PDB file of C-alpha atoms in Angstrom:
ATOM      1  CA  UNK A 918      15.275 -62.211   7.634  1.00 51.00           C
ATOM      2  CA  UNK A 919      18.836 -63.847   8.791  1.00 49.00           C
ATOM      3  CA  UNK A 920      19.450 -65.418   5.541  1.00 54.00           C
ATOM      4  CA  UNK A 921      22.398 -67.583   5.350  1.00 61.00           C
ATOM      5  CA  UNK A 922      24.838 -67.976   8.765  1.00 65.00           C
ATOM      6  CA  UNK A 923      27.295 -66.417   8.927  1.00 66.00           C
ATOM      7  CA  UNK A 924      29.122 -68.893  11.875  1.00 56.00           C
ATOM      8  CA  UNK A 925      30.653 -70.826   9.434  1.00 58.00           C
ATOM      9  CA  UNK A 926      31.917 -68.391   7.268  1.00 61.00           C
ATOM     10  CA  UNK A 927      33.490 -66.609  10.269  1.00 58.00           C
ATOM     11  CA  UNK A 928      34.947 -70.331  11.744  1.00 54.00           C
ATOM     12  CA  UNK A 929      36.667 -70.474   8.444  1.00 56.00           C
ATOM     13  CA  UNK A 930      38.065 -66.682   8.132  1.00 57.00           C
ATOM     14  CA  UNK A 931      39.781 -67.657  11.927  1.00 56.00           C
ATOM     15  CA  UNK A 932      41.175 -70.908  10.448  1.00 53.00           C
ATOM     16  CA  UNK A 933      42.502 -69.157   7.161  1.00 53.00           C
ATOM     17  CA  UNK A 934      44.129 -66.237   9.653  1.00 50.00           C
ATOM     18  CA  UNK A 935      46.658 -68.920  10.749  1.00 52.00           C
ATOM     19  CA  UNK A 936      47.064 -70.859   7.171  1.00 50.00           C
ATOM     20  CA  UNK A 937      47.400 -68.000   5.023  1.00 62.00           C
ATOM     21  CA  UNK A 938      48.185 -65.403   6.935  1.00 67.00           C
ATOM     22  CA  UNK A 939      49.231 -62.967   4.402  1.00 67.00           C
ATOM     23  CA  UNK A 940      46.394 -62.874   2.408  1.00 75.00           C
ATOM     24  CA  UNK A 941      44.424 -62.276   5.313  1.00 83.00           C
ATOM     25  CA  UNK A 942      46.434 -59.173   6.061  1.00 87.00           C
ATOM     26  CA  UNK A 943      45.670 -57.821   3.026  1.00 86.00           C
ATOM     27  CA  UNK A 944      42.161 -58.529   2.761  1.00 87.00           C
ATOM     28  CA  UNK A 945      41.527 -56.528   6.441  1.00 90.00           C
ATOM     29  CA  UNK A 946      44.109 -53.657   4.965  1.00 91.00           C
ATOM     30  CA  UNK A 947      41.466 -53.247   2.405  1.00 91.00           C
ATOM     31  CA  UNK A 948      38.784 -53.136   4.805  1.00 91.00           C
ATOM     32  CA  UNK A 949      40.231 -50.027   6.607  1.00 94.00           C
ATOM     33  CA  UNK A 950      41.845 -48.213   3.441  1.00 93.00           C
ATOM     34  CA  UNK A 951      37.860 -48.281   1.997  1.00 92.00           C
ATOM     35  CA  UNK A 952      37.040 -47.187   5.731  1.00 92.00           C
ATOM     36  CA  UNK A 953      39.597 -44.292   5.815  1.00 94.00           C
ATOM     37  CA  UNK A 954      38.536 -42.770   3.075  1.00 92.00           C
ATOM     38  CA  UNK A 955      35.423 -41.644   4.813  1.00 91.00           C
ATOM     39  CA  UNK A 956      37.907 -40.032   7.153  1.00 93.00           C
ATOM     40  CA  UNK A 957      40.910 -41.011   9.408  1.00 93.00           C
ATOM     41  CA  UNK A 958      40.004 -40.928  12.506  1.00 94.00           C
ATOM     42  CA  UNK A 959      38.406 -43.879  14.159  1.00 91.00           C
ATOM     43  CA  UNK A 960      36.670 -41.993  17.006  1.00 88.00           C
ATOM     44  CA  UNK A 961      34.600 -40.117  14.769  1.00 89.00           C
ATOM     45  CA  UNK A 962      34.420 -42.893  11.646  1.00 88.00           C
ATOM     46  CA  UNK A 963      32.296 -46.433  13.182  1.00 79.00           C
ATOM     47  CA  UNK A 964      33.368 -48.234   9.938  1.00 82.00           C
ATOM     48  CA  UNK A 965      36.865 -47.523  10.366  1.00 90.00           C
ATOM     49  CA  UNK A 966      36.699 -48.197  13.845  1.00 87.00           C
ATOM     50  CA  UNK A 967      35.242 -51.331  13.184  1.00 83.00           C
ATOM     51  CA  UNK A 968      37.889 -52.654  10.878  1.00 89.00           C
ATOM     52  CA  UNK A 969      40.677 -51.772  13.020  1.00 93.00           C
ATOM     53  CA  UNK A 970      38.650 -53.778  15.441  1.00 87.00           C
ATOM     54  CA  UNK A 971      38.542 -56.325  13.435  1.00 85.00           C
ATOM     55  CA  UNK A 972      42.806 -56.323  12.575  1.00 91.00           C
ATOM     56  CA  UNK A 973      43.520 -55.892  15.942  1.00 91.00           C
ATOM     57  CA  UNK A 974      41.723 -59.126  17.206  1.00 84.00           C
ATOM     58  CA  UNK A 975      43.604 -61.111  13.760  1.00 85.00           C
ATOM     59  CA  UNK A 976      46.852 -60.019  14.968  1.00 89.00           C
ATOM     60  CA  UNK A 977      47.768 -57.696  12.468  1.00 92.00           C
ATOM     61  CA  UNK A 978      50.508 -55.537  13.074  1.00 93.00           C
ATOM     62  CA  UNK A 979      50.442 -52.219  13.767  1.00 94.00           C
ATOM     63  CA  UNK A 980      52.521 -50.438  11.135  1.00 95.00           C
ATOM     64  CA  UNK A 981      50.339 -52.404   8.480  1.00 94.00           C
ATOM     65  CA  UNK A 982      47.348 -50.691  10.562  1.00 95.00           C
ATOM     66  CA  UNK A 983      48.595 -47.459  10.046  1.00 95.00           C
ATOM     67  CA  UNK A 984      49.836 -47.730   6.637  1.00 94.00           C
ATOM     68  CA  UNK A 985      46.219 -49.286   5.479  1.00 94.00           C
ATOM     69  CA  UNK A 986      44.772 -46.076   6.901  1.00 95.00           C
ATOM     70  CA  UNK A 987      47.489 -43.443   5.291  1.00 93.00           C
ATOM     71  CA  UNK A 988      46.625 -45.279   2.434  1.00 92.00           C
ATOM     72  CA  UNK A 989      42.864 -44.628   2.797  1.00 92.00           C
ATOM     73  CA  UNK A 990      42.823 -40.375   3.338  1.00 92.00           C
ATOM     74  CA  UNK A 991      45.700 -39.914   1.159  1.00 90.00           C
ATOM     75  CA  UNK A 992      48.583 -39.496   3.025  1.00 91.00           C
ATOM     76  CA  UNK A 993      50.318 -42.502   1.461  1.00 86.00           C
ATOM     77  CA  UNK A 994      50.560 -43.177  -2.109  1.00 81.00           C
ATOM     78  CA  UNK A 995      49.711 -46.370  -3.817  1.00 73.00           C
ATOM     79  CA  UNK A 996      47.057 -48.542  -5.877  1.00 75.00           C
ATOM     80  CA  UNK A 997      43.322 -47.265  -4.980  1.00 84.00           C
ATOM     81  CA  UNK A 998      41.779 -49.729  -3.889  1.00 88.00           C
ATOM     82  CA  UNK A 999      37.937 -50.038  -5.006  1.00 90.00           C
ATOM     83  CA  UNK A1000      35.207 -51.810  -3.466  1.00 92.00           C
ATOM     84  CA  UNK A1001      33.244 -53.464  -6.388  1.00 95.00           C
ATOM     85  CA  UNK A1002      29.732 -55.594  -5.640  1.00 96.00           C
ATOM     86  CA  UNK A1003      29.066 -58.606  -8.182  1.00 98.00           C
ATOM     87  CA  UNK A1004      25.656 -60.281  -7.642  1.00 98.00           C
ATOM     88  CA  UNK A1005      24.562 -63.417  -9.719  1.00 98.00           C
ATOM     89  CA  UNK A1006      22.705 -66.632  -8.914  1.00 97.00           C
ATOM     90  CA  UNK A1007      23.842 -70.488  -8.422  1.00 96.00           C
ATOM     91  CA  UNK A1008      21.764 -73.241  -9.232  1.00 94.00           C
ATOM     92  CA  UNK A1009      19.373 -74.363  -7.885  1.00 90.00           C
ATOM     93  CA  UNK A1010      18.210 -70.345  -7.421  1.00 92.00           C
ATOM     94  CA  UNK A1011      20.938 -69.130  -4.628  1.00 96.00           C
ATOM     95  CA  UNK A1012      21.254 -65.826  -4.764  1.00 97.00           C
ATOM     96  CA  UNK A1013      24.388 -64.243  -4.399  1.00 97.00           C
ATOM     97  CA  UNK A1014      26.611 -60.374  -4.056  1.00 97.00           C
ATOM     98  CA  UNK A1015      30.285 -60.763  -3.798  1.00 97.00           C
ATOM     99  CA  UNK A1016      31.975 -57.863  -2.494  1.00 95.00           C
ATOM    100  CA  UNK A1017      35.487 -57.240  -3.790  1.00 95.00           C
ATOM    101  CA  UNK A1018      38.138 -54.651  -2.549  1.00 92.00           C
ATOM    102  CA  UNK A1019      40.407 -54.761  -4.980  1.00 91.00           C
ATOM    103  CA  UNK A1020      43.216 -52.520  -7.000  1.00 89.00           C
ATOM    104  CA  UNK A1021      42.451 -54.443  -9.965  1.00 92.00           C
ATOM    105  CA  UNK A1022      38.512 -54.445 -10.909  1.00 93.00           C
ATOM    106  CA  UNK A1023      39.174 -56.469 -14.307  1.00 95.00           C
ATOM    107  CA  UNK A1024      41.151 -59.183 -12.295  1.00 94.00           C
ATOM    108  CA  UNK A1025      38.857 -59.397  -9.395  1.00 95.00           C
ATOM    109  CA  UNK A1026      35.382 -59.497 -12.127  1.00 96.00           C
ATOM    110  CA  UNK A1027      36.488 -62.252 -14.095  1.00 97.00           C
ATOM    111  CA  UNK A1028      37.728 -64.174 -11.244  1.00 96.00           C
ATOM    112  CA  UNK A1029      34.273 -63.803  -9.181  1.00 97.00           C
ATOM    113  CA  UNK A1030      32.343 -64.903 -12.809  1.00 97.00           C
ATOM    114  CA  UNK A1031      34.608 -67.890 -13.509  1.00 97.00           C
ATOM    115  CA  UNK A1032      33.881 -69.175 -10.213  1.00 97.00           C
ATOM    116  CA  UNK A1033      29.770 -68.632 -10.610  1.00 98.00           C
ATOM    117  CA  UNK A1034      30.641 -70.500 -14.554  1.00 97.00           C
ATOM    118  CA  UNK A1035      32.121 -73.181 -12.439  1.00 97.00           C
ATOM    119  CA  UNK A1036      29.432 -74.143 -10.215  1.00 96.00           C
ATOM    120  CA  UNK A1037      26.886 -73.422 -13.249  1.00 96.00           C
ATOM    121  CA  UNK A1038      25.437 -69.897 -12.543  1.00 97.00           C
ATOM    122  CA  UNK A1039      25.880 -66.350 -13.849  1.00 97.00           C
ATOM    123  CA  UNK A1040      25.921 -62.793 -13.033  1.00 97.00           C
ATOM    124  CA  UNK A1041      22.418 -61.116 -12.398  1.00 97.00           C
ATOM    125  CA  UNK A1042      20.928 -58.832 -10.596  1.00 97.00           C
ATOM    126  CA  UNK A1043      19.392 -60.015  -7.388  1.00 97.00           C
ATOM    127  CA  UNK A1044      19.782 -56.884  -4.721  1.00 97.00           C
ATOM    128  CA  UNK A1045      16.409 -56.344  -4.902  1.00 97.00           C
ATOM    129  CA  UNK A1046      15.856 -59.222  -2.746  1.00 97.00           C
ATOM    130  CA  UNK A1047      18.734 -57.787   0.242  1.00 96.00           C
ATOM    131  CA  UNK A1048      18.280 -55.279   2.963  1.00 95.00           C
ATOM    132  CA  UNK A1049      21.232 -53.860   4.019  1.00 94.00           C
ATOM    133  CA  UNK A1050      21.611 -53.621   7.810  1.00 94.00           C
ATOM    134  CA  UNK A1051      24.002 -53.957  10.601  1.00 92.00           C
ATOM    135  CA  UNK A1052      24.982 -57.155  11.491  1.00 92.00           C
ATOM    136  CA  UNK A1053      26.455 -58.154  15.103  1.00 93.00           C
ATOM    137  CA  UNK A1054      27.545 -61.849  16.272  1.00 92.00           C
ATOM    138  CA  UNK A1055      28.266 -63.172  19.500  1.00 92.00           C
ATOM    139  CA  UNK A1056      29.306 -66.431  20.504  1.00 90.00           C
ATOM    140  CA  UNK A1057      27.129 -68.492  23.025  1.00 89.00           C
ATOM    141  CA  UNK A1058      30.052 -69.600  25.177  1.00 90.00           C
ATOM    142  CA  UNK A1059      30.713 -65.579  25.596  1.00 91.00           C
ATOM    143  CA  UNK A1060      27.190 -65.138  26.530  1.00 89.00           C
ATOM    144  CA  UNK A1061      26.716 -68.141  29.137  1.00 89.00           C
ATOM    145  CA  UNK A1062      30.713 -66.577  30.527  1.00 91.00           C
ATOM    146  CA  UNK A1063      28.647 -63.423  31.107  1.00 89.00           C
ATOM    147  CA  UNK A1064      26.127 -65.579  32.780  1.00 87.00           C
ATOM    148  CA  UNK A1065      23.406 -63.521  30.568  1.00 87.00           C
ATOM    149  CA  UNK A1066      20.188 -65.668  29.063  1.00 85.00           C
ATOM    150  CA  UNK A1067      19.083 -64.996  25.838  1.00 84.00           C
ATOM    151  CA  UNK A1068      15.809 -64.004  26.039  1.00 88.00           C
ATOM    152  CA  UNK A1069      16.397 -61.563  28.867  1.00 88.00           C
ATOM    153  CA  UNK A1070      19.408 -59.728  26.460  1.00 91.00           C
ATOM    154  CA  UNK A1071      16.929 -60.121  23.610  1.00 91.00           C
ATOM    155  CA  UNK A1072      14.408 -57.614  25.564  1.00 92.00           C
ATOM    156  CA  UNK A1073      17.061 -54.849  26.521  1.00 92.00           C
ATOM    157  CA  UNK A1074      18.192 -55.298  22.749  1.00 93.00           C
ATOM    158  CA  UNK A1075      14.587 -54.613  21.176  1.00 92.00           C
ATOM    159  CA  UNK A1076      14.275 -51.390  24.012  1.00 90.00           C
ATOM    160  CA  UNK A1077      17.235 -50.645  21.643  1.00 89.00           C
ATOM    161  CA  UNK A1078      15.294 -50.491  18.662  1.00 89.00           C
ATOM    162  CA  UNK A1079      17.389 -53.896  16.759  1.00 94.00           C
ATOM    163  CA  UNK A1080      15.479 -55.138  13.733  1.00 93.00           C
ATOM    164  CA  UNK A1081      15.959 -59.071  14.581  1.00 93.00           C
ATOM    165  CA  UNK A1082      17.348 -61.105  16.959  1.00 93.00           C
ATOM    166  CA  UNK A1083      18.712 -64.715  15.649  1.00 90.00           C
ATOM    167  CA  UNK A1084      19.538 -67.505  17.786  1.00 89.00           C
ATOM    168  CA  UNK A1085      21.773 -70.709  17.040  1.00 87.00           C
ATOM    169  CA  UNK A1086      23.637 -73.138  18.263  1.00 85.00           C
ATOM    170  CA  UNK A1087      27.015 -71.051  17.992  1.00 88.00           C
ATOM    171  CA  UNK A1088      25.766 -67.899  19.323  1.00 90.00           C
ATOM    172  CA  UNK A1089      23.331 -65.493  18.461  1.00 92.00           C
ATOM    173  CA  UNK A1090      23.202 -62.345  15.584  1.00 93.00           C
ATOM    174  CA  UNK A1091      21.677 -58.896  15.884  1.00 94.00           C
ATOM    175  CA  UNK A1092      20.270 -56.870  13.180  1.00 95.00           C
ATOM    176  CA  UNK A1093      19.885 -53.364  13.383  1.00 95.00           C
ATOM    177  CA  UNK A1094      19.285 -50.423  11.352  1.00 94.00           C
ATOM    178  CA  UNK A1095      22.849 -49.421   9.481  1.00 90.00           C
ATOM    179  CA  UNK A1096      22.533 -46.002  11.412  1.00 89.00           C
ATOM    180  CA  UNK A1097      22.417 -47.857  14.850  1.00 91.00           C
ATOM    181  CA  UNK A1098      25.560 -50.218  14.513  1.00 90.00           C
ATOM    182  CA  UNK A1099      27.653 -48.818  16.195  1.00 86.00           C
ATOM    183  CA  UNK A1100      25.269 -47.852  19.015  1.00 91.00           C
ATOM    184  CA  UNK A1101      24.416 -50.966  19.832  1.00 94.00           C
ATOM    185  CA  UNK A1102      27.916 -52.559  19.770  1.00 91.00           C
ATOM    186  CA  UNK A1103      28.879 -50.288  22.634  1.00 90.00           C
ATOM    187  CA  UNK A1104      25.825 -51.197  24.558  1.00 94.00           C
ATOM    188  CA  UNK A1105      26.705 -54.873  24.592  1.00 94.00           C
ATOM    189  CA  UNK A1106      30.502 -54.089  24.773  1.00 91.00           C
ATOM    190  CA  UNK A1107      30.894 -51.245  27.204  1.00 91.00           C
ATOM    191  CA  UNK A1108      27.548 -51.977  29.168  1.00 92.00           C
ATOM    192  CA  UNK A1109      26.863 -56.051  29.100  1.00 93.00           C
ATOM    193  CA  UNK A1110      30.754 -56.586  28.840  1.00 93.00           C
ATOM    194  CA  UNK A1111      30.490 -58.562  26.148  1.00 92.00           C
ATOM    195  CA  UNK A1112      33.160 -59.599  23.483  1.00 89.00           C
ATOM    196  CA  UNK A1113      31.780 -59.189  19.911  1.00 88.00           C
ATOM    197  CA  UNK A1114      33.357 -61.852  17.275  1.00 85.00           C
ATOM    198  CA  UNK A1115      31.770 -59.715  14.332  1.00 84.00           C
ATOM    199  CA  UNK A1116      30.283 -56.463  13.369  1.00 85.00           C
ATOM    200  CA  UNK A1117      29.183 -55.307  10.133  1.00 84.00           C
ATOM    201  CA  UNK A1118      27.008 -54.111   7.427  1.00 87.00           C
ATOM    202  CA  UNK A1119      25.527 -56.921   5.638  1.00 92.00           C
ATOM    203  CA  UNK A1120      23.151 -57.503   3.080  1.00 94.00           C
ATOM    204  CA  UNK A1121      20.255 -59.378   4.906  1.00 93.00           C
ATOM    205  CA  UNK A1122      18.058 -61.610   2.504  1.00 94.00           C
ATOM    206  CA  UNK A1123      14.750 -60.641   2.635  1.00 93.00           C
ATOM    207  CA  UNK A1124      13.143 -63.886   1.278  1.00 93.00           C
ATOM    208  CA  UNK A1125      15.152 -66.638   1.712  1.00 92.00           C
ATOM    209  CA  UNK A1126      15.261 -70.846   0.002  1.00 94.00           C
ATOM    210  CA  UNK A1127      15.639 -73.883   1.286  1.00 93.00           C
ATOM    211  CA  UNK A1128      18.323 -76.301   0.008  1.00 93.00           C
ATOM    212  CA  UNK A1129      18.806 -80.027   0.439  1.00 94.00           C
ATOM    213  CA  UNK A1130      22.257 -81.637   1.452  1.00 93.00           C
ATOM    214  CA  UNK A1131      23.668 -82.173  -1.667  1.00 94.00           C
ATOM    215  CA  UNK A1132      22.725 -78.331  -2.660  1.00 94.00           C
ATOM    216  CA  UNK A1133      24.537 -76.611   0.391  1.00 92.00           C
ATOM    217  CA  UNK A1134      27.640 -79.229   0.067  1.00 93.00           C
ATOM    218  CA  UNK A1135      27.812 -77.268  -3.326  1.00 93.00           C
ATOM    219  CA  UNK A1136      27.436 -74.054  -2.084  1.00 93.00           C
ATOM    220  CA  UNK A1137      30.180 -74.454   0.563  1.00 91.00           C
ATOM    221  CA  UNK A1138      32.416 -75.381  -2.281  1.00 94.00           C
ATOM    222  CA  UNK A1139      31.117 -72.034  -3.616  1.00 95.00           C
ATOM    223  CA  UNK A1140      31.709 -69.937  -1.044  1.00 91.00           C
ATOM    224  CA  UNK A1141      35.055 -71.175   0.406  1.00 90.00           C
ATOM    225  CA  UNK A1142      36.479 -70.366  -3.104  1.00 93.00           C
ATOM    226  CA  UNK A1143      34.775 -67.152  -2.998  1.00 92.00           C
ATOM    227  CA  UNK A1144      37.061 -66.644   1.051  1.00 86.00           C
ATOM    228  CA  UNK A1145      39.706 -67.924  -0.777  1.00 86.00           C
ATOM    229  CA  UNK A1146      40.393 -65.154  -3.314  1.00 89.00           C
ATOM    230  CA  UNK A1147      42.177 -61.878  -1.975  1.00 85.00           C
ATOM    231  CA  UNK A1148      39.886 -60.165  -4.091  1.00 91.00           C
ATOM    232  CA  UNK A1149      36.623 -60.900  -2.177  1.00 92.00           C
ATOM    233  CA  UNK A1150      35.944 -59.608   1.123  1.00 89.00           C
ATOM    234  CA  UNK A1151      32.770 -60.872   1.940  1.00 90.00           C
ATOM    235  CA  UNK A1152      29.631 -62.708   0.178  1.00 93.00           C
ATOM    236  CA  UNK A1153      25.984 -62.653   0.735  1.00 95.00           C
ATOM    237  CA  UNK A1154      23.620 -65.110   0.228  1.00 94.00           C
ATOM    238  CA  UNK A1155      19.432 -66.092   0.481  1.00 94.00           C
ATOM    239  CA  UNK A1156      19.525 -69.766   1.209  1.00 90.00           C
ATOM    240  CA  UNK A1157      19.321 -71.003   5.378  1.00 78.00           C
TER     241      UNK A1157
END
């Protein structure tokens, strides 16, 4: 069910926060204005929780916090921002859903189908193949800190109810149910101690391809164009 890793694609975001600072600070803004608008406060809204989570550990300063949030219930005028999905498929068969937050959904669409032109695919519709579920990474040098063993956090994680439980040589991911996100980030922060590099909804592959070297060298192309546009806050793929 894990689909493609997410490691790299997080390895990269860290790496970007330092070279291009700005845009990064506006993708996360859009995070928590699309988060806000489900309400303002973050005690009683996980997704917008979550996102400030997220700014906080990338630095971002707190007036641009605040302001991303205004934006989000209202209380501060300015472009709406939109979040917008795009799904399509790259040769040889990867299937892919781009998800935008933009203020421009003209811009952002024929920006996300040049680049699938480019690497010889197009737009179609391929969510039938994605689950959408929570999606929680930890790093393995945070779990051996903690001193905790896999297998032993897997079982108080499946007493949890969590969906899957995937193990590599970075760290290890959790799936749950969307509903039990947040529940289960405050188990393994508040109860195991543990610091959390991601958490979010993803869409989860539920049949996934193999590629061969020269196939994922292509897709990495693919995708670190996709992190590269301000447009695109996150991608989703079925390949391993």
């Amino acid at each position: 069910m894990s689909g493609h890793s997410k490691w790299a694609t997080t390895h990269r975001q860290k790496a970007l926060i330092d070279a291009k600072r700005g845009a990064i600070f506006t993708k996360l803004a859009n995070v928590i204005t699309i988060a806000a608008k489900k309400g303002g406060d973050p005690d009683a809204n996980s997704a917008l929780r979550t996102a400030i989570d997220q700014a906080r550990a990338a630095n971002m300063p707190k007036d641009n916090i605040e302001r991303a949030v205004k934006k989000g219930t209202g209380e501060l005028a300015g472009d709406q921002v939109e979040e917008l999905y795009y799904e399509g498929v790259v040769p040889p068969g990867a299937q892919v859903i781009v998800k935008c937050l933009t203020d421009n959904k003209n811009r952002s669409g024929a920006t996300v189908r040049h680049l699938f032109t480019k690497y010889g695919g197009a737009f179609s519709a391929v969510m039938w193949n994605f689950k959408q579920l929570g999606s929680i990474s930890i790093s393995q040098e945070e779990i051996k800190a903690k001193h905790l063993g896999n297998e032993d956090l897997e079982l108080e994680l499946i007493d949890k109810g969590i969906e899957d439980f995937v193990k590599e040589d970075e760290g290890i991911t959790v799936y749950t149910e969307v509903s039990s996100l947040q529940i289960v980030k405050d188990f393994l922060e508040k109860e195991k101690g543990l610091k959390i590099d991601r958490a979010e909804i993803d869409y989860v592959a539920k049949d996934n391809i193999e590629l061969s070297s020269d196939e994922k060298e292509k897709m990495d192309k693919f995708m670190e164009e996709l992190e590269d546009n301000e447009d695109v806050n996150d991608y989703y793929t079925n390949f391993n």
